Short mmCIF file of C-alpha atoms and ligand atoms in Angstrom, two decimals:
data_model
loop_
_atom_site.label_atom_id
_atom_site.label_comp_id
_atom_site.label_asym_id
_atom_site.label_seq_id
_atom_site.Cartn_x
_atom_site.Cartn_y
_atom_site.Cartn_z
CA MET A 29 33.96 15.43 -27.93
CA SER A 30 30.44 14.20 -27.35
CA THR A 31 27.73 16.62 -26.47
CA GLN A 32 25.17 15.33 -24.05
CA THR A 33 21.66 14.99 -25.43
CA PRO A 34 19.25 17.24 -23.56
CA ALA A 35 17.03 15.60 -20.98
CA THR A 36 13.50 14.75 -22.09
CA ARG A 37 10.80 16.30 -19.97
CA PRO A 38 7.80 14.20 -19.00
CA GLN A 39 4.78 14.82 -21.17
CA PHE A 40 1.56 15.40 -19.29
CA ASP A 41 -1.75 14.24 -20.66
CA THR A 42 -4.20 14.97 -17.90
CA THR A 43 -7.59 13.48 -18.66
CA PHE A 44 -8.92 14.29 -15.19
CA ALA A 45 -8.89 17.96 -16.20
CA SER A 46 -11.59 17.19 -18.77
CA LEU A 47 -14.03 16.51 -15.93
CA PRO A 48 -16.30 19.29 -14.67
CA GLU A 49 -14.75 21.95 -12.44
CA ARG A 50 -16.51 20.71 -9.30
CA PHE A 51 -14.27 17.60 -9.37
CA TYR A 52 -11.11 19.55 -8.47
CA SER A 53 -9.58 22.94 -7.92
CA TYR A 54 -6.63 24.28 -9.78
CA ALA A 55 -3.98 25.10 -7.20
CA GLN A 56 -0.32 25.96 -7.44
CA PRO A 57 2.22 24.29 -5.19
CA ILE A 58 3.91 26.84 -2.93
CA SER A 59 7.65 27.43 -3.35
CA VAL A 60 9.99 26.22 -0.65
CA ALA A 61 13.01 27.95 0.87
CA ASN A 62 15.78 25.60 -0.06
CA ALA A 63 15.01 22.51 -2.10
CA SER A 64 17.48 19.65 -2.05
CA ALA A 65 17.13 16.15 -3.46
CA ILE A 66 16.87 13.26 -1.01
CA ILE A 67 16.29 10.38 -3.36
CA HIS A 68 15.17 9.38 -6.85
CA ASN A 69 13.77 6.05 -7.98
CA PRO A 70 15.56 5.12 -11.21
CA GLU A 71 13.83 1.73 -11.65
CA LEU A 72 10.41 3.31 -11.37
CA ALA A 73 11.42 6.16 -13.66
CA GLN A 74 12.37 3.61 -16.28
CA GLU A 75 9.06 1.77 -15.97
CA LEU A 76 7.26 5.06 -16.37
CA GLY A 77 9.38 6.19 -19.29
CA ILE A 78 10.63 9.20 -17.34
CA ASP A 79 14.12 10.26 -18.42
CA LEU A 80 16.47 9.70 -15.49
CA GLN A 81 18.62 12.55 -16.74
CA TRP A 82 15.62 14.82 -16.35
CA LEU A 83 14.60 13.35 -12.99
CA THR A 84 18.02 14.10 -11.52
CA SER A 85 18.24 17.56 -13.10
CA ASP A 86 17.99 20.90 -11.36
CA GLU A 87 14.78 21.58 -13.23
CA ALA A 88 13.18 18.40 -11.87
CA LEU A 89 14.31 19.27 -8.35
CA HIS A 90 12.41 22.55 -8.58
CA VAL A 91 9.39 20.96 -10.22
CA LEU A 92 9.22 18.24 -7.56
CA ALA A 93 9.71 20.74 -4.74
CA GLY A 94 6.83 22.81 -6.08
CA ASN A 95 9.03 25.80 -6.98
CA GLN A 96 8.40 25.62 -10.69
CA THR A 97 5.50 24.42 -12.80
CA ALA A 98 6.45 21.69 -15.24
CA MET A 99 5.75 22.41 -18.87
CA GLY A 100 2.28 21.15 -19.77
CA SER A 101 1.21 20.80 -16.15
CA ALA A 102 -1.79 22.57 -14.62
CA PRO A 103 -1.56 21.44 -10.98
CA MET A 104 -4.81 20.60 -9.28
CA ALA A 105 -6.16 19.29 -5.99
CA GLN A 106 -8.88 16.64 -6.25
CA ALA A 107 -12.16 16.84 -4.35
CA TYR A 108 -13.32 13.92 -2.24
CA ALA A 109 -15.18 13.04 0.93
CA GLY A 110 -14.88 9.99 3.12
CA HIS A 111 -15.88 7.99 6.13
CA GLN A 112 -13.17 8.46 8.73
CA PHE A 113 -13.27 5.92 11.57
CA GLY A 114 -16.88 5.27 10.59
CA ARG A 115 -18.02 8.89 10.51
CA PHE A 116 -18.81 10.69 7.32
CA ASN A 117 -16.85 13.81 6.45
CA PRO A 118 -18.44 15.46 3.40
CA GLN A 119 -15.47 17.63 2.48
CA LEU A 120 -11.92 16.32 2.46
CA GLY A 121 -10.01 16.58 -0.79
CA ASP A 122 -6.29 16.95 -1.39
CA GLY A 123 -5.34 19.32 1.39
CA ARG A 124 -1.64 18.99 0.89
CA ALA A 125 -1.25 17.29 -2.44
CA HIS A 126 -1.08 18.56 -6.00
CA LEU A 127 -1.71 16.41 -9.04
CA LEU A 128 0.87 17.67 -11.53
CA GLY A 129 -0.73 15.57 -14.20
CA GLU A 130 -1.01 12.16 -15.83
CA ILE A 131 1.73 10.50 -17.79
CA VAL A 132 1.49 7.57 -20.19
CA THR A 133 4.22 4.93 -20.03
CA PRO A 134 5.90 3.31 -23.04
CA ASN A 135 3.50 0.37 -22.47
CA GLY A 136 0.50 2.64 -22.66
CA ALA A 137 -0.36 2.57 -18.95
CA ARG A 138 -1.53 5.84 -17.43
CA PHE A 139 -0.34 7.13 -14.06
CA ASP A 140 -0.92 10.15 -11.82
CA LEU A 141 2.14 12.11 -10.81
CA GLN A 142 1.33 13.85 -7.55
CA LEU A 143 3.26 15.96 -5.07
CA LYS A 144 2.45 15.44 -1.40
CA GLY A 145 3.38 18.09 1.15
CA SER A 146 3.54 20.77 -1.53
CA GLY A 147 1.48 23.48 0.16
CA PRO A 148 -2.11 24.34 0.99
CA THR A 149 -5.01 23.98 -1.40
CA PRO A 150 -8.67 25.04 -1.23
CA TYR A 151 -9.25 21.73 0.64
CA SER A 152 -6.68 22.31 3.39
CA ARG A 153 -9.12 23.55 6.04
CA ARG A 154 -6.82 24.45 8.93
CA GLY A 155 -3.87 22.37 7.71
CA ASP A 156 -0.62 23.89 6.55
CA GLY A 157 -0.42 21.77 3.40
CA ARG A 158 3.00 20.50 4.41
CA SER A 159 4.55 17.24 5.45
CA PRO A 160 7.37 16.58 7.86
CA LEU A 161 10.35 14.61 6.58
CA GLY A 162 9.57 11.57 8.75
CA PRO A 163 6.23 10.65 7.13
CA VAL A 164 7.72 11.24 3.66
CA LEU A 165 10.57 8.79 4.33
CA ARG A 166 8.11 6.35 5.93
CA GLU A 167 5.84 6.41 2.88
CA TYR A 168 8.82 6.08 0.53
CA LEU A 169 10.12 3.01 2.38
CA LEU A 170 6.80 1.31 2.97
CA SER A 171 5.39 1.85 -0.51
CA GLU A 172 8.56 0.63 -2.20
CA ALA A 173 8.67 -2.36 0.17
CA MET A 174 5.08 -3.19 -0.79
CA ALA A 175 5.91 -2.95 -4.49
CA ALA A 176 8.83 -5.33 -3.98
CA LEU A 177 6.43 -7.75 -2.27
CA LYS A 178 4.28 -7.52 -5.42
CA VAL A 179 1.33 -6.00 -3.60
CA PRO A 180 -0.58 -3.36 -5.61
CA THR A 181 0.46 0.04 -4.30
CA THR A 182 1.14 3.65 -5.05
CA ARG A 183 4.87 4.19 -5.63
CA SER A 184 7.43 6.77 -4.69
CA LEU A 185 9.37 8.42 -7.50
CA ALA A 186 11.32 11.00 -5.50
CA ALA A 187 11.60 12.89 -2.25
CA VAL A 188 12.99 16.37 -1.75
CA ALA A 189 13.77 18.28 1.40
CA THR A 190 12.27 21.76 1.57
CA GLY A 191 14.79 23.45 3.84
CA GLU A 192 11.81 24.67 5.87
CA THR A 193 10.58 23.75 9.31
CA VAL A 194 7.16 22.21 9.78
CA MET A 195 5.42 22.76 13.09
CA ARG A 196 3.89 19.66 14.62
CA GLN A 197 4.20 18.33 18.18
CA ASN A 198 7.85 19.24 17.70
CA PRO A 199 9.31 21.32 14.91
CA ALA A 200 10.52 19.03 12.12
CA PRO A 201 12.24 19.47 8.76
CA GLY A 202 9.82 19.51 5.83
CA ALA A 203 9.80 17.38 2.69
CA VAL A 204 7.78 16.73 -0.45
CA LEU A 205 7.08 13.25 -1.84
CA THR A 206 6.42 12.52 -5.50
CA ARG A 207 3.75 9.84 -5.54
CA ILE A 208 2.75 7.71 -8.51
CA ALA A 209 -0.63 5.98 -8.71
CA PRO A 210 -2.75 4.38 -11.44
CA SER A 211 -5.13 7.11 -10.25
CA HIS A 212 -6.00 8.72 -6.94
CA ILE A 213 -9.75 8.19 -7.31
CA ARG A 214 -11.12 6.87 -4.04
CA VAL A 215 -14.31 5.37 -2.66
CA GLY A 216 -14.56 8.78 -0.98
CA SER A 217 -14.50 10.46 -4.41
CA PHE A 218 -17.80 8.74 -5.20
CA GLU A 219 -19.21 9.53 -1.77
CA TYR A 220 -18.41 13.20 -2.32
CA PHE A 221 -20.96 13.45 -5.13
CA ALA A 222 -23.41 10.83 -3.89
CA MET A 223 -23.86 12.48 -0.51
CA GLN A 224 -24.62 15.81 -2.19
CA GLY A 225 -27.32 14.07 -4.22
CA ASP A 226 -25.27 14.83 -7.32
CA GLU A 227 -26.18 11.78 -9.39
CA ALA A 228 -24.74 13.29 -12.55
CA GLY A 229 -21.42 13.69 -10.72
CA VAL A 230 -21.44 10.04 -9.64
CA LYS A 231 -22.18 8.96 -13.19
CA THR A 232 -19.47 11.13 -14.70
CA LEU A 233 -16.93 9.74 -12.24
CA ALA A 234 -18.06 6.15 -12.81
CA ASP A 235 -17.81 6.59 -16.58
CA TYR A 236 -14.37 8.09 -16.16
CA CYS A 237 -13.24 5.13 -14.01
CA LEU A 238 -14.64 2.62 -16.47
CA LYS A 239 -12.72 4.23 -19.28
CA ARG A 240 -9.50 4.69 -17.35
CA HIS A 241 -9.34 1.51 -15.29
CA PHE A 242 -11.89 -1.02 -16.48
CA ALA A 243 -12.31 -0.48 -20.22
CA THR A 244 -13.29 -4.12 -20.78
CA LEU A 245 -16.40 -3.61 -18.63
CA ILE A 246 -17.88 -0.76 -20.64
CA ASP A 247 -19.85 -3.07 -22.90
CA LYS A 248 -21.27 -5.24 -20.12
CA PRO A 249 -25.06 -5.20 -19.77
CA GLN A 250 -24.72 -3.49 -16.36
CA PRO A 251 -21.36 -1.69 -16.52
CA TYR A 252 -21.73 0.08 -13.15
CA LEU A 253 -22.51 -3.19 -11.42
CA ALA A 254 -19.50 -4.70 -13.18
CA LEU A 255 -17.40 -1.80 -11.89
CA LEU A 256 -18.61 -2.44 -8.36
CA ASN A 257 -17.84 -6.14 -8.69
CA GLU A 258 -14.35 -5.39 -9.94
CA VAL A 259 -13.57 -2.97 -7.12
CA ILE A 260 -14.90 -5.49 -4.58
CA GLU A 261 -12.72 -8.23 -6.00
CA ARG A 262 -9.59 -6.06 -6.08
CA GLN A 263 -10.13 -4.86 -2.50
CA ALA A 264 -10.64 -8.43 -1.26
CA LYS A 265 -7.47 -9.60 -2.99
CA LEU A 266 -5.47 -6.64 -1.77
CA ILE A 267 -6.41 -7.16 1.84
CA ALA A 268 -5.69 -10.90 1.59
CA GLN A 269 -2.19 -9.93 0.48
CA TRP A 270 -1.79 -7.52 3.40
CA GLN A 271 -2.83 -10.26 5.81
CA GLY A 272 -0.24 -12.59 4.31
CA PHE A 273 2.57 -10.17 5.07
CA GLY A 274 1.31 -9.08 8.49
CA PHE A 275 0.71 -5.59 7.15
CA ILE A 276 -1.56 -3.29 9.12
CA HIS A 277 -2.75 -0.29 7.15
CA GLY A 278 -3.87 1.62 10.20
CA VAL A 279 -6.26 4.10 8.64
CA MET A 280 -8.66 2.29 6.31
CA ASN A 281 -10.97 5.26 5.90
CA THR A 282 -12.92 5.34 2.65
CA ASP A 283 -10.87 8.31 1.47
CA ASN A 284 -7.88 5.97 1.66
CA VAL A 285 -9.39 3.25 -0.53
CA LEU A 286 -8.45 3.56 -4.19
CA ILE A 287 -10.85 2.41 -6.89
CA CYS A 288 -7.91 0.98 -8.87
CA GLY A 289 -7.15 -1.40 -6.00
CA ALA A 290 -3.71 -0.14 -5.00
CA THR A 291 -2.65 0.39 -1.39
CA VAL A 292 -2.59 4.10 -0.59
CA ASP A 293 -1.79 6.35 2.34
CA TYR A 294 1.14 5.07 4.34
CA GLY A 295 0.38 6.99 7.49
CA PRO A 296 0.21 5.04 10.71
CA CYS A 297 0.85 1.69 9.01
CA ALA A 298 3.28 -1.06 9.90
CA PHE A 299 4.31 -4.63 9.27
CA MET A 300 3.86 -6.39 12.56
CA ASP A 301 6.70 -8.08 14.35
CA ASP A 302 5.32 -10.59 16.89
CA PHE A 303 2.00 -12.01 15.80
CA ASP A 304 -1.04 -10.64 17.57
CA PRO A 305 -4.36 -10.80 15.71
CA ASP A 306 -5.60 -7.74 17.59
CA LYS A 307 -2.54 -5.64 16.87
CA VAL A 308 -3.12 -1.97 16.16
CA PHE A 309 -0.35 0.59 15.74
CA SER A 310 -2.07 3.83 14.96
CA SER A 311 -1.99 6.26 17.83
CA ILE A 312 -5.26 7.79 16.64
CA ASP A 313 -7.15 4.49 16.41
CA GLN A 314 -8.18 4.27 20.02
CA GLN A 315 -10.99 1.75 19.54
CA GLY A 316 -8.83 -0.52 17.42
CA ARG A 317 -11.26 -0.26 14.52
CA TYR A 318 -8.47 -0.96 12.05
CA ARG A 319 -6.66 -3.75 13.89
CA TYR A 320 -5.12 -6.62 11.95
CA ASN A 321 -7.94 -9.15 12.14
CA GLN A 322 -10.59 -6.52 11.41
CA GLN A 323 -9.04 -5.50 8.08
CA PRO A 324 -10.96 -7.99 5.90
CA GLY A 325 -14.28 -6.95 7.45
CA ILE A 326 -13.47 -3.26 7.17
CA GLY A 327 -12.68 -3.85 3.51
CA GLN A 328 -16.24 -5.05 3.04
CA TRP A 329 -17.62 -2.11 5.00
CA ASN A 330 -15.68 0.24 2.73
CA VAL A 331 -16.87 -1.27 -0.55
CA THR A 332 -20.41 -1.15 0.83
CA ARG A 333 -20.00 2.63 0.92
CA LEU A 334 -19.12 2.51 -2.77
CA ALA A 335 -22.14 0.30 -3.50
CA GLN A 336 -24.36 2.84 -1.77
CA ALA A 337 -22.98 5.66 -3.88
CA LEU A 338 -23.43 3.68 -7.09
CA LEU A 339 -26.97 2.42 -6.37
CA PRO A 340 -28.85 4.84 -8.64
CA LEU A 341 -26.60 3.80 -11.55
CA ILE A 342 -26.85 0.08 -11.02
CA HIS A 343 -30.47 -0.22 -12.09
CA THR A 344 -33.40 2.13 -12.77
CA ASN A 345 -35.56 -0.09 -10.57
CA ASP A 346 -34.55 0.67 -6.96
CA GLU A 347 -35.29 -2.80 -5.65
CA LYS A 348 -33.38 -4.46 -8.44
CA ALA A 349 -30.45 -2.09 -7.87
CA LEU A 350 -30.40 -2.96 -4.19
CA ALA A 351 -30.60 -6.69 -4.86
CA ASP A 352 -27.79 -6.52 -7.43
CA ALA A 353 -25.57 -4.48 -5.13
CA GLN A 354 -26.27 -6.82 -2.24
CA GLU A 355 -25.33 -9.82 -4.33
CA ALA A 356 -22.08 -8.14 -5.36
CA LEU A 357 -21.28 -7.35 -1.73
CA ASN A 358 -22.07 -10.89 -0.68
CA ASN A 359 -19.36 -12.04 -3.07
CA TYR A 360 -16.73 -10.10 -1.15
CA ALA A 361 -16.38 -12.91 1.39
CA ALA A 362 -15.90 -15.53 -1.33
CA HIS A 363 -13.31 -13.37 -3.15
CA TYR A 364 -11.50 -12.72 0.08
CA GLY A 365 -11.66 -16.37 1.15
CA ALA A 366 -10.27 -17.61 -2.16
CA ALA A 367 -7.52 -14.99 -2.24
CA TYR A 368 -6.54 -15.63 1.36
CA GLN A 369 -6.43 -19.36 0.76
CA ARG A 370 -4.11 -18.79 -2.21
CA VAL A 371 -1.90 -16.56 -0.12
CA MET A 372 -1.66 -19.12 2.66
CA SER A 373 -1.16 -22.06 0.29
CA ASN A 374 1.77 -20.20 -1.22
CA LYS A 375 3.20 -19.37 2.17
CA LEU A 376 2.98 -22.98 3.31
CA GLY A 377 4.15 -24.59 0.07
CA MET A 378 0.92 -26.23 -0.97
CA SER A 379 0.19 -26.45 -4.68
CA LYS A 380 -3.57 -26.99 -4.28
CA PRO A 381 -5.81 -26.54 -1.25
CA GLN A 382 -6.90 -29.75 0.45
CA THR A 383 -9.32 -30.44 3.26
CA GLY A 384 -7.64 -29.85 6.57
CA ASP A 385 -5.42 -27.02 5.29
CA GLN A 386 -7.52 -24.37 6.95
CA GLU A 387 -7.28 -26.07 10.35
CA LEU A 388 -3.55 -26.55 9.91
CA THR A 389 -3.14 -22.85 9.12
CA GLN A 390 -5.33 -21.84 12.04
CA GLU A 391 -3.31 -23.98 14.36
CA LEU A 392 -0.11 -22.31 13.19
CA PHE A 393 -1.54 -18.86 13.87
CA SER A 394 -2.69 -19.93 17.33
CA ILE A 395 0.84 -21.10 18.15
CA MET A 396 2.29 -17.88 16.75
CA ALA A 397 -0.09 -15.79 18.86
CA GLU A 398 0.42 -17.82 22.02
CA HIS A 399 4.21 -17.66 21.79
CA LYS A 400 4.28 -14.15 20.32
CA LEU A 401 6.36 -15.46 17.43
CA ASP A 402 7.70 -13.02 14.91
CA PHE A 403 5.30 -13.14 11.93
CA THR A 404 7.92 -12.77 9.20
CA LEU A 405 10.65 -14.92 10.74
CA CYS A 406 8.29 -17.75 11.61
CA PHE A 407 7.27 -18.20 7.98
CA ARG A 408 10.82 -17.68 6.81
CA TYR A 409 11.89 -20.45 9.17
CA LEU A 410 9.55 -22.75 7.22
CA VAL A 411 11.23 -21.65 3.98
CA ASP A 412 14.53 -22.77 5.51
CA GLN A 413 12.96 -26.19 6.20
CA ALA A 414 11.79 -26.40 2.60
CA ALA A 415 15.31 -25.50 1.44
CA ILE A 416 16.82 -28.32 3.50
CA GLN A 417 14.36 -30.82 2.05
CA ALA A 418 14.96 -29.64 -1.48
CA ALA A 419 18.71 -29.95 -0.80
CA ILE A 420 19.59 -26.62 -2.30
CA ASP A 421 21.25 -25.31 0.82
CA GLU A 422 24.40 -24.23 -1.04
CA THR A 423 22.55 -21.30 -2.59
CA HIS A 424 20.05 -20.74 0.19
CA GLN A 425 21.07 -18.79 3.26
CA SER A 426 19.20 -19.74 6.39
CA ILE A 427 18.06 -17.19 8.96
CA GLY A 428 19.73 -19.41 11.54
CA ASP A 429 19.48 -18.18 15.12
CA ALA A 430 17.42 -15.14 14.14
CA PHE A 431 14.44 -17.34 14.99
CA SER A 432 14.04 -20.16 17.46
CA ALA A 433 11.09 -22.51 17.20
CA PRO A 434 9.25 -23.44 20.38
CA ASP A 435 8.34 -27.11 20.92
CA GLU A 436 4.74 -26.53 19.93
CA LEU A 437 5.85 -25.19 16.58
CA LEU A 438 8.15 -28.19 16.10
CA ALA A 439 5.19 -30.47 16.77
CA TRP A 440 3.06 -28.52 14.30
CA GLN A 441 5.89 -28.73 11.79
CA GLN A 442 5.57 -32.52 11.74
CA LYS A 443 1.93 -32.25 10.74
CA TRP A 444 2.85 -29.71 8.11
CA GLN A 445 5.56 -32.06 6.85
CA LEU A 446 3.06 -34.88 6.43
CA ARG A 447 0.80 -32.54 4.51
CA VAL A 448 3.41 -31.21 2.10
CA ASP A 449 4.92 -34.66 1.57
CA LYS A 450 1.60 -35.67 0.07
CA ASP A 451 1.56 -32.62 -2.19
CA PRO A 452 2.14 -33.46 -5.85
CA GLN A 453 4.63 -30.67 -6.53
CA THR A 454 8.39 -31.22 -6.40
CA LYS A 455 10.40 -30.13 -3.38
CA ALA A 456 12.33 -27.68 -5.51
CA LEU A 457 9.13 -26.01 -6.70
CA ARG A 458 7.75 -25.96 -3.17
CA TYR A 459 10.87 -24.16 -2.02
CA GLU A 460 10.58 -21.60 -4.83
CA GLN A 461 6.90 -21.05 -4.11
CA MET A 462 7.49 -20.55 -0.39
CA LYS A 463 10.49 -18.33 -0.84
CA LEU A 464 8.52 -15.90 -2.99
CA ALA A 465 5.65 -15.80 -0.50
CA ASN A 466 7.71 -15.37 2.65
CA PRO A 467 10.07 -12.42 2.70
CA ALA A 468 13.12 -12.35 4.93
CA PHE A 469 13.10 -8.57 4.97
CA ILE A 470 10.17 -6.31 5.64
CA ALA A 471 10.25 -2.60 6.47
CA ARG A 472 10.37 -3.23 10.19
CA ASN A 473 9.02 -0.48 12.31
CA HIS A 474 12.08 -0.07 14.49
CA GLN A 475 14.35 0.07 11.45
CA VAL A 476 12.09 2.61 9.77
CA GLU A 477 12.15 4.63 12.97
CA LEU A 478 15.97 4.49 13.15
CA ALA A 479 16.22 5.66 9.54
CA ILE A 480 13.82 8.54 10.19
CA ARG A 481 15.58 9.57 13.41
CA ALA A 482 18.99 9.68 11.71
CA ALA A 483 17.59 11.81 8.88
CA GLU A 484 15.51 14.15 11.04
CA ASP A 485 17.94 14.59 13.91
CA GLN A 486 21.32 14.42 12.18
CA GLY A 487 20.55 14.98 8.52
CA ASP A 488 22.06 11.53 7.92
CA TYR A 489 20.25 9.67 5.12
CA GLN A 490 22.58 6.67 5.02
CA PRO A 491 20.38 4.45 7.25
CA PHE A 492 17.38 5.34 5.05
CA TYR A 493 19.24 4.47 1.83
CA ARG A 494 20.53 1.19 3.27
CA LEU A 495 17.14 0.10 4.59
CA LEU A 496 15.53 0.97 1.27
CA GLU A 497 17.99 -1.25 -0.63
CA VAL A 498 17.24 -4.12 1.77
CA VAL A 499 13.45 -3.94 1.54
CA LYS A 500 13.61 -3.68 -2.25
CA ALA A 501 15.00 -7.25 -2.33
CA PRO A 502 12.84 -8.88 0.34
CA PHE A 503 13.04 -12.53 -0.64
CA ASN A 504 16.80 -13.12 -0.78
CA TYR A 505 18.18 -13.50 2.69
CA GLN A 506 21.86 -12.68 3.17
CA SER A 507 23.47 -13.19 6.53
CA ALA A 508 25.45 -9.97 6.04
CA LEU A 509 22.12 -8.14 6.34
CA LYS A 510 20.96 -10.10 9.37
CA LYS A 511 20.28 -7.05 11.50
CA TYR A 512 17.50 -6.01 9.12
CA ALA A 513 15.81 -9.40 9.46
CA LEU A 514 15.89 -9.49 13.23
CA ALA A 515 12.85 -8.82 15.35
CA PRO A 516 13.26 -5.75 17.54
CA MET A 517 14.79 -6.06 21.01
CA PRO A 518 12.27 -5.15 23.73
CA GLN A 519 13.76 -1.66 24.02
CA GLU A 520 13.57 -1.17 20.25
CA VAL A 521 9.87 -1.98 19.89
CA VAL A 522 7.83 0.85 18.41
CA ALA A 523 4.41 0.58 19.98
CA HIS A 524 2.64 3.30 18.02
CA THR A 525 2.95 4.89 14.67
CA PHE A 526 1.73 8.40 14.18
CA CYS A 527 -0.12 9.93 11.32
CA GLY A 528 2.52 12.62 11.38
CA THR A 529 0.30 14.98 9.44
P1 AMP B 617 -4.83 11.68 5.48
O1 AMP B 617 -4.90 11.47 6.95
O2 AMP B 617 -3.44 11.92 4.97
O3 AMP B 617 -5.57 10.64 4.70
O4 AMP B 617 -5.58 13.04 5.22
C1 AMP B 617 -6.92 13.25 5.49
C2 AMP B 617 -7.33 14.59 4.95
O5 AMP B 617 -6.62 15.63 5.63
C3 AMP B 617 -7.04 14.80 3.50
O6 AMP B 617 -8.04 15.64 3.00
C4 AMP B 617 -5.70 15.48 3.51
O7 AMP B 617 -5.44 16.19 2.33
C5 AMP B 617 -5.87 16.40 4.71
N1 AMP B 617 -4.59 16.76 5.33
C6 AMP B 617 -3.79 15.97 6.04
N2 AMP B 617 -2.70 16.65 6.47
C7 AMP B 617 -2.83 17.92 6.05
C8 AMP B 617 -2.05 19.11 6.16
N3 AMP B 617 -0.90 19.15 6.84
N4 AMP B 617 -2.52 20.23 5.57
C9 AMP B 617 -3.67 20.22 4.89
N5 AMP B 617 -4.45 19.14 4.75
C10 AMP B 617 -4.05 18.00 5.31
MG1 MG B 618 -5.47 9.93 2.97
#
């Protein structure tokens, strides 16, 4: 008879706790009435070196529900500020999240393990510290979809139901998400100290970030300028990737911009269906500040807030500091432009940019906007064309009648064909390149909504589980999963997404 080896608990090694007390508040998660597991993420657990046997244990359920403190964990809420819709709020902080601690993976990478929806903290203001089930499932789906698309993002390790009711517009079941991030340090974390005139605080945080995220920059002649440059470049690249998948973040406040360059805060976000450059989903974004085609510019606005906070560290001479910061900010456009061009070249099967590509791309987007073509399916349709040309249609499944090309697109396609025919790369490579840049499956809003409704209204998680499996393999179309690739019917369209806080 074999005896099972006991599960290994995660080991916490929380460097953030070595920072001064004004950076955070120790706070205990509040127990919930009746914790039950909704989902675990075994692939992520493996990457993190977290024992799956532990993750699925009763002990983990109670740790991740906030009922029990994990061994070696001293839960804390982090302090931060932020510009929200352009207005500065000096005091935000984790109002409903607890950092249980940091873990180090078998590869030596360090991650935060954070509970979200785990009860009030000293930063909660009037909030209840809780999260309804819907936003937890939404974040789980969207963040895992983003990871599958290879876009830097926070991840979801687990979700548990609390057995309690959360009061919002309507009463809703509560849940707690376990979120994983390279760190949760935000542009707003820097603003928190800078706006109080706490230069020592800014420096301590910058040194911490250099050590944790950008160790190779420590020995640069101007390490804080190098840090700024790095954050600028990562933000520009990140947003170029969002644009390439039609992703609208919805709430690009500076407290939702991570220094490490990962996407964070899946509140009122969505992948768009029909292409509209002015699309905005968030019900709280009445001016459309965070609409699709504003995202790159808002990215620059946000890193400018970081530059402002870092100014005193960049150079002892104020004028020099300002000039250096300005130069770094000016590079944002070039970083974004280069990253966006790479994204679009990949999507359109071009190995190297050539003159005329930009116009060709612009023309495609104009046609997509004019005919309200589905963003994802339109590009996937081009992958199907590349598959036909590469003559690998036995293994490739076409989206078929899920998309129909208007005449204008067919005319554009001939120009595109001429362009790619001149490209030096083989047709087989072009197909591979395009396939990996153009998903068949995204976490479509109406599908996410259906999954949430089934879970919230009927306690049925099957639609959530099925959708999750689909979006975790976005690039391999299978006709059996066609309904997940389809654009919504007019009556299925979800016009707004809510913060759900
Ligand atoms: P978010 O909109 O999720 O980025 O949150 C903005 C700020 O509000 C952060 O400081 C959150 O911690 C806080 N917050 C959001 N929802 C709640 C809640 N239900 N209870 C307490 N604080 C909250
Ligand atoms: Mg946030």
